[in-house]
Structures are given as C-alpha cells and as structure tokens.
Amino acid sequence: MAGIGALSINNFEFSDQSGLIQSGFYSEPSKKIPARKFDVVVAGAGTAGVFAAIASARTGAKTILIEAKGYPGGTAVEGGTAIHSFYNLWKAFPGVEKKQVVKGIPEEFINRLTTRGGSTGYPEMSLGYDYDSVSTNIDTELYKLTIFEMLIEAGVYVCVNTLLTGAILKGSRLEGVILECHSGREAIYAESFVDCTAYGDLAARAGAKYTEPNDYAVANSMGLGNVDLEKVYDYLDSKDAVGQLSRGVRSGMDGRIIRIEAKNNNLPEGFVAGAKAIGMSFVTTTVHDNYCMFIKLNVKLPVSPTNRDEVAKAELELRKRMQKGVELFRQYIPGFEKAFIARTSPSLCIRRGRLIDCDYDITHEDVIEGRHFSDDVFAYGFHDSAPRLKIKNGGTYGIPYRALCVAGIDNLFVAGMMITKDSRAHMSTRNTVSCMCQGQATGTAAALCALNKVGTRNLKYSQLRENLEKGNVHFEN
Ligand SMILES: Cc1cc2nc3c(=O)[nH]c(=O)nc-3n(C[C@H](O)[C@H](O)[C@H](O)COP(=O)(O)OP(=O)(O)OC[C@H]3O[C@@H](n4cnc5c(N)ncnc54)[C@H](O)[C@@H]3O)c2cc1C
C-alpha cells in the first residue's frame, strides 16, 4: 500500500566544480602497513552485518566487524517504517494460522529491545493488514546501543569509523582486506569473509561480478518531534483517510497509536501535490509520545548510488525536501502545527546499490510460490509489494544457502540488500528481518568455514543446519 507521495524525479541544480583532470593519474607508492589476523571478517555493521558478526563470534570464530559510521545498525535505524516482519501475512489470508516464522538472534534482539522500551514488540495491525500483519517499531537510538552491547558481549572486535577500502586476493581466494581510519591504514587477514556493506564494496574489490540496476529511488528519512498523533488520527479519520493503523505500547502505555498511514484521498490538494513533488510518503511508526520516527523523502538518481557526485547532489536535494516536507505538515495537517525535524539519517539510504552474482539467484516464482530448498538457511514470509504480491496461502519461502555464496570466490558470503536480481523478489528479500536472518546464516557459515578450513562450497549443509537450529533459527522444511 503506497503512502502519499509516489516517487518523483525532479531535476535539481548543483554547481560543477569537480576539478577532474581528464588524463591525469597519480601512482600510489607501495608501503608497509600494520596487519591483524582473524578467523572471520564481517564488512558493514548494518542490518545484516551485526547479526553476521554476533553469529560468527558465538559459533567460536575470532571475528572483526568493520563499519564506516560511528555506530552499528545501518538502514534499519535510518530508513524505514517498521521492521518487516517476524510473522507470516496471516491477516491477509482469512483462516490462515498466525505463525511466527522468524526467530533466532533477531528475535532475541527485538525482545531485549522491547524490554527496555526500544521496540513495540509484535502488536497486530488493525487497518492495512493486507500489507503487514504486525508492527514491530523501534527507537533508533536504543537499537544502536542495544546491538552495540550485544556485539561486545559476543566478543566481536568492533571497528567503527573505519572504512573498508581494499581486498587482498590470491587467485579466487580472498586473503584479507584493507581498512582506513583516522589512525591510518591496516591489513586484516582472515579465513572467511562476509560482505554486508549494502553497496557490495568488499565483493566488488574482490573482483566479484555484479550489476548496478539503479531501479529504486534513494531516500533520507526524518524523525519529526512535537507531533500530536491523536489529533493527526482524528483529522485523518474525519477525512476517511486512514490507511494503515496499529495500536500498541507508546511511552510505556498500551493501546496507543504506534503506526499510521494516510491514504491519498480527501486531503488538502496543496498537501497532496506538495508531497508528491518531493517524493514524501505519509506513513510513520513510533514508540514515543509526540514523535514520528520515520517520514521518508525520495529522489531518483540518474545513475547508480555508487556515483559519489550524483549522490552529493541528492544529499543536498533531500535536505531541501525534508525542510519543505515539515513545512507542508505544519501548514496542512492538524497535529503537526509545531513539528520540527528531530532526526535525519547521516547519509542518504539506498534500497539497492550493487547486486552481487551468487551461486543461486532467488526468483519471483520462488518467493510467491513459497518454495523451499534442500539448503534453506531460514524461512521468510513478508512481501513489501503486498497486497499485490503475496506469498502463496500466507505461507513462507526459504532462502537457500547458495544464494548467499558469492560466485567465483572461494570464501566470500554476501548478506542483505545485495542479493536477488528480480526486483519483485527483491521486494521481499531486502526487508529488514530477512537481512537480519541472512546475517545470522552467513555469520554462522563463515565461522564454520573458518574453523573447518573449508571454502563456502565445501561446508557440509548438515553441519550448518545443526548450528542454525542451535541458534534457534526457525525452518519450515
Ligand atoms: C528509505 C528506506 C525505507 C525502508 N523501509 C523499510 C521498512 O519499513 N521495513 C523494512 O523491513 N525494510 C525497509 N527498508 C529496507 C531495509 O531497511 C533494507 O533493505 C535493509 O535494512 C538493508 O540492510 P543491509 O544490511 O543490506 O544494509 P545496511 O543496513 O545499509 O548496512 C550496510 C552497512 O555497511 C556500512 N558500509 C557500507 N560500505 C562500507 C565500507 N566500505 N566500509 C565499512 N562499512 C561500510 C554502512 O555504513 C552500513 O552500516 C527500507 C529501506 C530504505 C532505504
């Protein structure tokens, strides 16, 4: 179900002062840099990466996690609406059993977050449930803190504010990676590697094949403070404009509005046209009074988001759009009169950058037919294109191990938004909880590969499955 403001592509101005020397190059001199050795390297401490690192360390591997920003969490704390989803879409299929289909470390984390007031847990949707059956909302800051603590407790060596910049290769085997931080460059050697950078930086530098489909808009999302959600609801209800609705625990009190979406109809023309022009959707979740956790603004780039200069233009444009967005809310929607921007993402969020070639590519039919495989690493049941596309009979499909093994490289896994060519299938596999589970699966597998000294294609599935089940992963085959 789309919120107000279908994605718009606007031209925007940016000066060209790039200073590029057309035929000029600089040859970097070689030099010795400090080196470290681990069993497993996880690149990117985002949605998938943190679960990969925790799983790897808990499996007994000496694990390093490398993150460009100053905190773990990634797009889960920067982009979204709710964490889609630990459950099947039973509400959209009358008579289908309500079933929790995702467990493991992601569930352990959300339960821990809920206990300290950082998540709503799993309350049901009361409207818009043909799209989502539950609304697992988060507090972005408690999310970052809680997952950081879990990484340390697991014994992960966490490097934040550190950029992965290179790969050390020997034939088709990855031997190590190069890092850069304020104190300089380092080489990190390891047995197994997991690329969770979303951009596929490690896989690309390791020579993996990839494409850059550029098939989604990029976004920044803002948290709006000083919003009276009950007043917003009363207004939308009076206009018959409530799309999604969920009630749950907000600021410690149950039964409060925690998710609301506006339908396009009956809202003031100026708001609808203004929101469309800036690619703004009117759907938000919250765990706190007077706060909308995520309002999204979108821009469609002319090229892939790996292009730094086009991204710079979009970063500026999105900040202009966020300002325009809060002004539109203040002007037109009762309850937002005194709203202000309380949070933005530090850099724009992508829905897909590089798409990495893996040993298997999950198809649209695999997803909607609810297929399971002999090498499933977890079951998943949410589709972001619901109600148009749903998994058959409100069931689940399986993510096969092969879909996470990077083609042509002996010891590299990938987890997160970088898998699944077909954008219809990707609209399911890219969602938060799927990425979290891919993290647990690849982290466990990478640790077992490192400890057994085997490549990704020589790991015994039975051993992986046993370890995933020990990690409380739910299977449906
Ligand atoms: C605007 C938006 C809204 C969304 N809404 C929802 C929603 O409501 N519900 C839902 O379930 N899903 C939603 N999604 C999808 C989902 O959030 C993402 O697909 C998912 O979080 C991606 O996880 P990831 O692990 O692949 O990437 P990320 O979480 O982005 O993690 C990648 C990490 O790698 C780091 N990194 C990148 N390059 C390097 C490098 N070279 N060196 C070191 N670190 C690096 C990044 O800083 C980042 O922390 C949304 C996505 C977007 C963009």
PDB file of N, CA and C in Angstrom, residues 259-290:
ATOM      1  N   ARG A 259       1.389   3.336  14.734  1.00  0.00           N
ATOM      2  CA  ARG A 259       1.669   3.368  13.292  1.00  0.00           C
ATOM      3  C   ARG A 259       0.446   3.921  12.584  1.00  0.00           C
ATOM      4  N   ILE A 260       0.684   4.858  11.692  1.00  0.00           N
ATOM      5  CA  ILE A 260      -0.438   5.427  10.946  1.00  0.00           C
ATOM      6  C   ILE A 260       0.026   5.799   9.543  1.00  0.00           C
ATOM      7  N   GLU A 261      -0.850   5.525   8.581  1.00  0.00           N
ATOM      8  CA  GLU A 261      -0.570   5.901   7.192  1.00  0.00           C
ATOM      9  C   GLU A 261      -1.760   6.679   6.669  1.00  0.00           C
ATOM     10  N   ALA A 262      -1.495   7.735   5.919  1.00  0.00           N
ATOM     11  CA  ALA A 262      -2.593   8.491   5.303  1.00  0.00           C
ATOM     12  C   ALA A 262      -2.833   7.985   3.898  1.00  0.00           C
ATOM     13  N   LYS A 263      -4.101   7.773   3.590  1.00  0.00           N
ATOM     14  CA  LYS A 263      -4.465   7.481   2.199  1.00  0.00           C
ATOM     15  C   LYS A 263      -4.557   8.817   1.471  1.00  0.00           C
ATOM     16  N   ASN A 264      -4.373   8.747   0.180  1.00  0.00           N
ATOM     17  CA  ASN A 264      -4.281   9.963  -0.623  1.00  0.00           C
ATOM     18  C   ASN A 264      -5.576  10.765  -0.685  1.00  0.00           C
ATOM     19  N   ASN A 265      -6.712  10.054  -0.526  1.00  0.00           N
ATOM     20  CA  ASN A 265      -7.982  10.725  -0.799  1.00  0.00           C
ATOM     21  C   ASN A 265      -8.343  11.759   0.265  1.00  0.00           C
ATOM     22  N   ASN A 266      -9.036  12.780  -0.151  1.00  0.00           N
ATOM     23  CA  ASN A 266      -9.680  13.761   0.735  1.00  0.00           C
ATOM     24  C   ASN A 266      -8.720  14.660   1.521  1.00  0.00           C
ATOM     25  N   LEU A 267      -7.429  14.581   1.286  1.00  0.00           N
ATOM     26  CA  LEU A 267      -6.527  15.510   1.982  1.00  0.00           C
ATOM     27  C   LEU A 267      -6.401  16.784   1.138  1.00  0.00           C
ATOM     28  N   PRO A 268      -5.986  17.892   1.771  1.00  0.00           N
ATOM     29  CA  PRO A 268      -5.906  19.147   1.009  1.00  0.00           C
ATOM     30  C   PRO A 268      -5.014  18.993  -0.226  1.00  0.00           C
ATOM     31  N   GLU A 269      -5.495  19.553  -1.319  1.00  0.00           N
ATOM     32  CA  GLU A 269      -4.803  19.471  -2.607  1.00  0.00           C
ATOM     33  C   GLU A 269      -3.342  19.953  -2.489  1.00  0.00           C
ATOM     34  N   GLY A 270      -3.155  21.058  -1.744  1.00  0.00           N
ATOM     35  CA  GLY A 270      -1.809  21.624  -1.598  1.00  0.00           C
ATOM     36  C   GLY A 270      -0.855  20.641  -0.936  1.00  0.00           C
ATOM     37  N   PHE A 271      -1.363  19.872   0.028  1.00  0.00           N
ATOM     38  CA  PHE A 271      -0.510  18.886   0.697  1.00  0.00           C
ATOM     39  C   PHE A 271      -0.187  17.732  -0.246  1.00  0.00           C
ATOM     40  N   VAL A 272      -1.220  17.225  -0.912  1.00  0.00           N
ATOM     41  CA  VAL A 272      -1.029  16.060  -1.782  1.00  0.00           C
ATOM     42  C   VAL A 272      -0.042  16.394  -2.907  1.00  0.00           C
ATOM     43  N   ALA A 273      -0.254  17.548  -3.557  1.00  0.00           N
ATOM     44  CA  ALA A 273       0.626  17.932  -4.678  1.00  0.00           C
ATOM     45  C   ALA A 273       2.038  18.211  -4.157  1.00  0.00           C
ATOM     46  N   GLY A 274       2.126  18.898  -3.007  1.00  0.00           N
ATOM     47  CA  GLY A 274       3.439  19.225  -2.445  1.00  0.00           C
ATOM     48  C   GLY A 274       4.208  17.976  -2.057  1.00  0.00           C
ATOM     49  N   ALA A 275       3.513  17.013  -1.440  1.00  0.00           N
ATOM     50  CA  ALA A 275       4.171  15.772  -1.018  1.00  0.00           C
ATOM     51  C   ALA A 275       4.656  14.985  -2.238  1.00  0.00           C
ATOM     52  N   LYS A 276       3.842  14.979  -3.273  1.00  0.00           N
ATOM     53  CA  LYS A 276       4.219  14.238  -4.488  1.00  0.00           C
ATOM     54  C   LYS A 276       5.480  14.845  -5.109  1.00  0.00           C
ATOM     55  N   ALA A 277       5.534  16.171  -5.129  1.00  0.00           N
ATOM     56  CA  ALA A 277       6.670  16.857  -5.758  1.00  0.00           C
ATOM     57  C   ALA A 277       7.985  16.554  -5.039  1.00  0.00           C
ATOM     58  N   ILE A 278       7.931  16.265  -3.743  1.00  0.00           N
ATOM     59  CA  ILE A 278       9.178  15.990  -3.014  1.00  0.00           C
ATOM     60  C   ILE A 278       9.317  14.505  -2.652  1.00  0.00           C
ATOM     61  N   GLY A 279       8.490  13.655  -3.250  1.00  0.00           N
ATOM     62  CA  GLY A 279       8.612  12.202  -3.019  1.00  0.00           C
ATOM     63  C   GLY A 279       8.429  11.828  -1.564  1.00  0.00           C
ATOM     64  N   MET A 280       7.479  12.483  -0.881  1.00  0.00           N
ATOM     65  CA  MET A 280       7.302  12.240   0.557  1.00  0.00           C
ATOM     66  C   MET A 280       6.124  11.305   0.815  1.00  0.00           C
ATOM     67  N   SER A 281       6.347  10.285   1.624  1.00  0.00           N
ATOM     68  CA  SER A 281       5.238   9.408   1.983  1.00  0.00           C
ATOM     69  C   SER A 281       4.760   9.733   3.396  1.00  0.00           C
ATOM     70  N   PHE A 282       3.446   9.620   3.593  1.00  0.00           N
ATOM     71  CA  PHE A 282       2.832   9.957   4.879  1.00  0.00           C
ATOM     72  C   PHE A 282       2.502   8.642   5.581  1.00  0.00           C
ATOM     73  N   VAL A 283       3.533   8.001   6.081  1.00  0.00           N
ATOM     74  CA  VAL A 283       3.348   6.811   6.907  1.00  0.00           C
ATOM     75  C   VAL A 283       4.443   6.861   7.957  1.00  0.00           C
ATOM     76  N   THR A 284       4.072   6.617   9.199  1.00  0.00           N
ATOM     77  CA  THR A 284       5.089   6.675  10.244  1.00  0.00           C
ATOM     78  C   THR A 284       4.812   5.650  11.334  1.00  0.00           C
ATOM     79  N   THR A 285       5.867   5.285  12.039  1.00  0.00           N
ATOM     80  CA  THR A 285       5.738   4.471  13.244  1.00  0.00           C
ATOM     81  C   THR A 285       6.337   5.265  14.392  1.00  0.00           C
ATOM     82  N   THR A 286       6.079   4.813  15.612  1.00  0.00           N
ATOM     83  CA  THR A 286       6.702   5.472  16.755  1.00  0.00           C
ATOM     84  C   THR A 286       6.680   4.540  17.959  1.00  0.00           C
ATOM     85  N   VAL A 287       7.556   4.800  18.916  1.00  0.00           N
ATOM     86  CA  VAL A 287       7.439   4.150  20.229  1.00  0.00           C
ATOM     87  C   VAL A 287       7.317   5.223  21.318  1.00  0.00           C
ATOM     88  N   HIS A 288       7.293   6.505  20.897  1.00  0.00           N
ATOM     89  CA  HIS A 288       7.265   7.609  21.864  1.00  0.00           C
ATOM     90  C   HIS A 288       6.110   8.564  21.596  1.00  0.00           C
ATOM     91  N   ASP A 289       5.594   9.174  22.653  1.00  0.00           N
ATOM     92  CA  ASP A 289       4.607  10.242  22.501  1.00  0.00           C
ATOM     93  C   ASP A 289       5.226  11.380  21.691  1.00  0.00           C
ATOM     94  N   ASN A 290       4.399  12.095  20.994  1.00  0.00           N
ATOM     95  CA  ASN A 290       4.793  13.341  20.296  1.00  0.00           C
ATOM     96  C   ASN A 290       5.925  13.153  19.287  1.00  0.00           C
TER      97      ASN A 290
END
